[in-house]
Amino acid sequence: MDEQTKEEVKKYCFIVAFGVILYWLLANWRMVWSVFSGLINVLGPFIYGLAIAYILNLLLKTYEEHIFTKFKWSQKASYPKWMRPLSILLTFLTVILFLVVLVGFFIPQLSDSISTFIENVDIYRDSLHQFVEDIAILFPFATDFIEKITVQWQGIFQQLATIFADWAPKIVSFTKSLTSGVVKVILGIIVSVYLLAGKERYIRLIKKIIYAYLPQAIGDKIVRIGNITNHSFSRFIAGQVTEIFI
C-alpha cells in the first residue's frame, strides 16, 4: 500500500469515526447534555475567573505599560517584583470604585422611582376609579359592563395574591441560585488573581502543550488565530468601556 493510499484510508476512517461519534452524541443527547451541564457547573469558578482575568488584563496592562513606566522608580531592579502585585491591586480597586460610582448613580434614582410609585398608589387608584365613572357617564349603555368590572376587582386582587403565593417557592429557588452564583463569582475572582499574577507563565505553558501535540504548521496557525482573536476582543472591550464613560 503506497503512501497516498494510506492517507486516503486515514481520511475515510476519520470521517467514519466522526460520523459514528456524532450519531452516538445525537442519540444520547440527554445524557450528553447532563454531563456537559455538570461539567460546566463544576468548572464554573474557573470559567468566571478566566473571563474576569481576560477583561481586567486590559486595565492591568494599562498600569504596567503606560502608567508605571513613566516614573523614575520603574527603572529600579526591585521594580518587577512588586509591579505585578501593585498593578493587580490597583486594577481591582479601580473596578470596585467604578462599580460603587455606578451603583451610587443608579440605585438612588431607582429608589426614588419606587418610592414615588408607592406614595401615589392611592392617586392612581382614584384616577382609575374616576376614569371608569367618566366612561359610565359618557356611555350609559356600558353601565352594566362597568359594574361587572368593578365587582370583579376583588377577584382580581385575590388572583394576584394567589399568583404571589405560587411564586414564593420560585423566589426561594432564585435566591439559592443567586447565592450559588455569588459564591462562584467570588471563587472566580480568586482564580483571576492567580491567572493575572502568572499570565506569562500560563501562556508559555499553553504554547508548549500546543507544539508538543500538534505539528509546527498547525501550532503556528493556532497561535496566530489566537493572537488575532485576542487583539480583536481586546479592542472591542476597550471600545465598549470607553463608550460607557462617554
Short mmCIF file of C-alpha atoms in Angstrom, two decimals:
data_model
loop_
_atom_site.label_atom_id
_atom_site.label_comp_id
_atom_site.label_asym_id
_atom_site.label_seq_id
_atom_site.Cartn_x
_atom_site.Cartn_y
_atom_site.Cartn_z
CA MET A 1 0.00 0.00 0.00
CA ASP A 2 1.57 3.27 -1.09
CA GLU A 3 1.66 6.48 0.93
CA GLN A 4 -1.20 8.13 -0.97
CA THR A 5 -3.48 5.16 -0.37
CA LYS A 6 -2.65 5.23 3.35
CA GLU A 7 -3.60 8.89 3.54
CA GLU A 8 -6.89 8.18 1.78
CA VAL A 9 -7.65 5.34 4.20
CA LYS A 10 -6.86 7.57 7.18
CA LYS A 11 -9.15 10.26 5.83
CA TYR A 12 -12.07 7.91 5.34
CA CYS A 13 -11.51 6.26 8.72
CA PHE A 14 -11.60 9.69 10.33
CA ILE A 15 -14.85 10.54 8.53
CA VAL A 16 -16.45 7.25 9.58
CA ALA A 17 -15.30 7.63 13.18
CA PHE A 18 -16.58 11.21 13.28
CA GLY A 19 -19.96 10.08 11.90
CA VAL A 20 -20.27 7.28 14.49
CA ILE A 21 -19.40 9.63 17.36
CA LEU A 22 -21.80 12.30 16.11
CA TYR A 23 -24.60 9.72 15.78
CA TRP A 24 -23.96 8.46 19.33
CA LEU A 25 -23.99 12.02 20.70
CA LEU A 26 -27.27 12.82 18.97
CA ALA A 27 -28.85 9.52 20.05
CA ASN A 28 -27.87 10.14 23.70
CA TRP A 29 -28.19 13.90 23.77
CA ARG A 30 -29.97 13.98 27.14
CA MET A 31 -27.12 12.17 28.87
CA VAL A 32 -24.53 14.23 26.99
CA TRP A 33 -26.27 17.48 27.99
CA SER A 34 -26.48 16.31 31.62
CA VAL A 35 -22.77 15.52 31.69
CA PHE A 36 -21.94 18.78 29.93
CA SER A 37 -24.09 20.81 32.36
CA GLY A 38 -22.48 19.11 35.34
CA LEU A 39 -19.02 19.79 33.95
CA ILE A 40 -19.84 23.45 33.34
CA ASN A 41 -21.22 23.71 36.89
CA VAL A 42 -18.02 22.24 38.34
CA LEU A 43 -15.78 24.40 36.15
CA GLY A 44 -17.93 27.49 36.75
CA PRO A 45 -15.46 29.28 39.07
CA PHE A 46 -12.59 28.65 36.65
CA ILE A 47 -14.64 29.92 33.69
CA TYR A 48 -15.67 33.03 35.65
CA GLY A 49 -12.06 33.54 36.71
CA LEU A 50 -10.82 33.22 33.14
CA ALA A 51 -13.38 35.76 31.89
CA ILE A 52 -12.64 38.20 34.73
CA ALA A 53 -8.89 37.87 34.22
CA TYR A 54 -9.20 38.44 30.49
CA ILE A 55 -11.24 41.63 30.94
CA LEU A 56 -9.14 43.02 33.80
CA ASN A 57 -5.93 42.25 31.94
CA LEU A 58 -6.64 45.28 29.74
CA LEU A 59 -6.59 47.58 32.76
CA LEU A 60 -3.62 45.70 34.24
CA LYS A 61 -1.58 46.29 31.08
CA THR A 62 -2.50 49.98 31.21
CA TYR A 63 -0.98 50.30 34.67
CA GLU A 64 2.12 48.26 33.87
CA GLU A 65 2.92 49.53 30.37
CA HIS A 66 1.58 53.09 30.28
CA ILE A 67 1.41 54.47 33.83
CA PHE A 68 4.16 52.96 36.00
CA THR A 69 6.78 53.18 33.25
CA LYS A 70 6.55 56.99 33.35
CA PHE A 71 8.01 57.13 36.87
CA LYS A 72 11.73 57.02 37.59
CA TRP A 73 11.43 54.29 40.19
CA SER A 74 10.24 51.93 37.45
CA GLN A 75 13.91 51.62 36.42
CA LYS A 76 14.97 50.14 39.75
CA ALA A 77 15.95 46.48 39.98
CA SER A 78 13.23 45.73 42.54
CA TYR A 79 10.51 47.19 40.31
CA PRO A 80 9.48 43.92 38.53
CA LYS A 81 8.96 42.17 41.88
CA TRP A 82 6.26 44.45 43.21
CA MET A 83 4.95 45.85 39.91
CA ARG A 84 2.55 42.95 39.24
CA PRO A 85 1.00 42.74 42.77
CA LEU A 86 0.57 46.51 42.89
CA SER A 87 -0.93 46.56 39.39
CA ILE A 88 -3.41 43.81 40.31
CA LEU A 89 -4.36 45.66 43.49
CA LEU A 90 -4.91 48.94 41.65
CA THR A 91 -6.86 47.13 38.92
CA PHE A 92 -9.35 45.67 41.38
CA LEU A 93 -9.58 48.95 43.32
CA THR A 94 -10.35 50.76 40.07
CA VAL A 95 -13.10 48.29 39.20
CA ILE A 96 -14.57 48.48 42.71
CA LEU A 97 -14.56 52.29 42.56
CA PHE A 98 -16.26 52.20 39.15
CA LEU A 99 -18.96 49.82 40.45
CA VAL A 100 -19.51 51.96 43.56
CA VAL A 101 -19.96 55.08 41.44
CA LEU A 102 -22.25 53.21 39.04
CA VAL A 103 -24.41 51.81 41.84
CA GLY A 104 -24.42 55.14 43.63
CA PHE A 105 -25.74 56.79 40.48
CA PHE A 106 -28.49 54.31 39.58
CA ILE A 107 -29.72 52.99 42.95
CA PRO A 108 -30.95 56.38 44.30
CA GLN A 109 -32.88 57.02 41.08
CA LEU A 110 -34.45 53.58 41.20
CA SER A 111 -35.28 54.02 44.88
CA ASP A 112 -36.88 57.42 44.22
CA SER A 113 -38.97 55.97 41.39
CA ILE A 114 -40.23 53.12 43.59
CA SER A 115 -40.96 55.49 46.47
CA THR A 116 -42.86 57.85 44.18
CA PHE A 117 -44.93 54.99 42.83
CA ILE A 118 -45.79 53.71 46.33
CA GLU A 119 -46.70 57.19 47.53
CA ASN A 120 -49.01 57.75 44.55
CA VAL A 121 -50.76 54.37 44.53
CA ASP A 122 -53.89 55.89 46.06
CA ILE A 123 -53.86 58.68 43.49
CA TYR A 124 -53.52 56.17 40.65
CA ARG A 125 -56.41 54.12 42.08
CA ASP A 126 -58.64 57.18 42.44
CA SER A 127 -57.76 58.27 38.90
CA LEU A 128 -58.70 54.85 37.58
CA HIS A 129 -61.97 54.91 39.50
CA GLN A 130 -62.75 58.40 38.17
CA PHE A 131 -61.92 57.23 34.66
CA VAL A 132 -64.39 54.35 35.00
CA GLU A 133 -67.12 56.71 36.26
CA ASP A 134 -66.50 59.10 33.36
CA ILE A 135 -66.81 56.22 30.91
CA ALA A 136 -70.11 55.22 32.55
CA ILE A 137 -71.43 58.78 32.13
CA LEU A 138 -70.32 59.06 28.52
CA PHE A 139 -71.55 55.59 27.57
CA PRO A 140 -74.66 54.75 29.65
CA PHE A 141 -75.24 51.53 27.69
CA ALA A 142 -71.97 50.21 29.13
CA THR A 143 -73.01 50.71 32.75
CA ASP A 144 -73.76 47.04 33.38
CA PHE A 145 -70.44 46.02 31.91
CA ILE A 146 -68.55 48.56 34.02
CA GLU A 147 -70.36 47.44 37.17
CA LYS A 148 -69.30 43.87 36.46
CA ILE A 149 -65.71 45.00 36.10
CA THR A 150 -65.91 46.91 39.38
CA VAL A 151 -67.33 43.86 41.16
CA GLN A 152 -64.55 41.70 39.77
CA TRP A 153 -61.81 43.89 41.21
CA GLN A 154 -61.89 41.86 44.43
CA GLY A 155 -61.49 38.68 42.48
CA ILE A 156 -58.58 40.17 40.57
CA PHE A 157 -56.79 41.06 43.80
CA GLN A 158 -57.38 37.53 45.11
CA GLN A 159 -55.90 36.11 41.94
CA LEU A 160 -52.88 38.36 42.33
CA ALA A 161 -52.44 37.12 45.89
CA THR A 162 -52.59 33.54 44.62
CA ILE A 163 -50.01 34.31 41.95
CA PHE A 164 -47.65 35.80 44.53
CA ALA A 165 -48.13 32.71 46.72
CA ASP A 166 -47.29 30.46 43.80
CA TRP A 167 -44.21 32.50 43.08
CA ALA A 168 -42.86 32.19 46.62
CA PRO A 169 -41.10 28.81 46.03
CA LYS A 170 -39.64 30.17 42.80
CA ILE A 171 -38.29 33.17 44.67
CA VAL A 172 -36.65 30.84 47.20
CA SER A 173 -35.14 28.82 44.35
CA PHE A 174 -33.91 32.01 42.70
CA THR A 175 -32.32 33.11 45.98
CA LYS A 176 -30.46 29.80 46.23
CA SER A 177 -29.28 30.10 42.64
CA LEU A 178 -28.21 33.70 43.26
CA THR A 179 -26.23 32.67 46.35
CA SER A 180 -24.54 29.89 44.40
CA GLY A 181 -23.74 32.34 41.63
CA VAL A 182 -22.23 34.82 44.09
CA VAL A 183 -20.02 32.08 45.55
CA LYS A 184 -18.86 31.11 42.06
CA VAL A 185 -18.08 34.74 41.23
CA ILE A 186 -16.03 35.11 44.44
CA LEU A 187 -14.10 31.94 43.62
CA GLY A 188 -13.74 33.24 40.06
CA ILE A 189 -12.18 36.46 41.39
CA ILE A 190 -9.67 34.41 43.38
CA VAL A 191 -8.85 32.37 40.27
CA SER A 192 -8.50 35.55 38.22
CA VAL A 193 -5.90 36.89 40.66
CA TYR A 194 -3.78 33.75 40.18
CA LEU A 195 -4.19 33.95 36.41
CA LEU A 196 -3.22 37.63 36.28
CA ALA A 197 -0.25 37.09 38.60
CA GLY A 198 1.28 34.41 36.35
CA LYS A 199 -0.26 35.11 32.96
CA GLU A 200 3.04 34.94 31.06
CA ARG A 201 3.84 31.55 32.59
CA TYR A 202 0.40 30.16 31.72
CA ILE A 203 0.62 31.45 28.15
CA ARG A 204 4.03 29.76 27.72
CA LEU A 205 2.58 26.54 29.13
CA ILE A 206 -0.34 26.61 26.67
CA LYS A 207 2.03 27.16 23.76
CA LYS A 208 4.23 24.27 24.91
CA ILE A 209 1.21 21.97 25.01
CA ILE A 210 0.10 23.08 21.53
CA TYR A 211 3.51 22.49 19.96
CA ALA A 212 4.04 19.25 21.89
CA TYR A 213 0.96 17.51 20.46
CA LEU A 214 0.47 19.26 17.10
CA PRO A 215 2.68 19.79 14.05
CA GLN A 216 4.62 23.04 13.81
CA ALA A 217 2.48 24.45 10.99
CA ILE A 218 -0.82 23.76 12.78
CA GLY A 219 0.61 25.12 16.02
CA ASP A 220 1.71 28.33 14.33
CA LYS A 221 -1.74 28.72 12.79
CA ILE A 222 -3.50 28.22 16.14
CA VAL A 223 -1.21 30.74 17.85
CA ARG A 224 -1.74 33.26 15.04
CA ILE A 225 -5.52 32.86 15.18
CA GLY A 226 -5.38 33.21 18.97
CA ASN A 227 -3.39 36.44 18.71
CA ILE A 228 -5.79 37.90 16.13
CA THR A 229 -8.83 36.91 18.22
CA ASN A 230 -7.28 38.35 21.38
CA HIS A 231 -6.46 41.62 19.60
CA SER A 232 -10.00 41.92 18.20
CA PHE A 233 -11.75 41.15 21.50
CA SER A 234 -9.42 43.48 23.41
CA ARG A 235 -10.22 46.38 21.08
CA PHE A 236 -13.94 45.60 21.28
CA ILE A 237 -13.98 45.52 25.09
CA ALA A 238 -11.88 48.69 25.30
CA GLY A 239 -14.28 50.42 22.93
CA GLN A 240 -17.33 49.39 24.94
CA VAL A 241 -15.75 50.58 28.20
CA THR A 242 -14.85 53.90 26.57
CA GLU A 243 -18.45 54.36 25.41
CA ILE A 244 -19.68 53.74 28.96
CA PHE A 245 -17.53 56.55 30.29
CA ILE A 246 -18.51 58.87 27.46
#
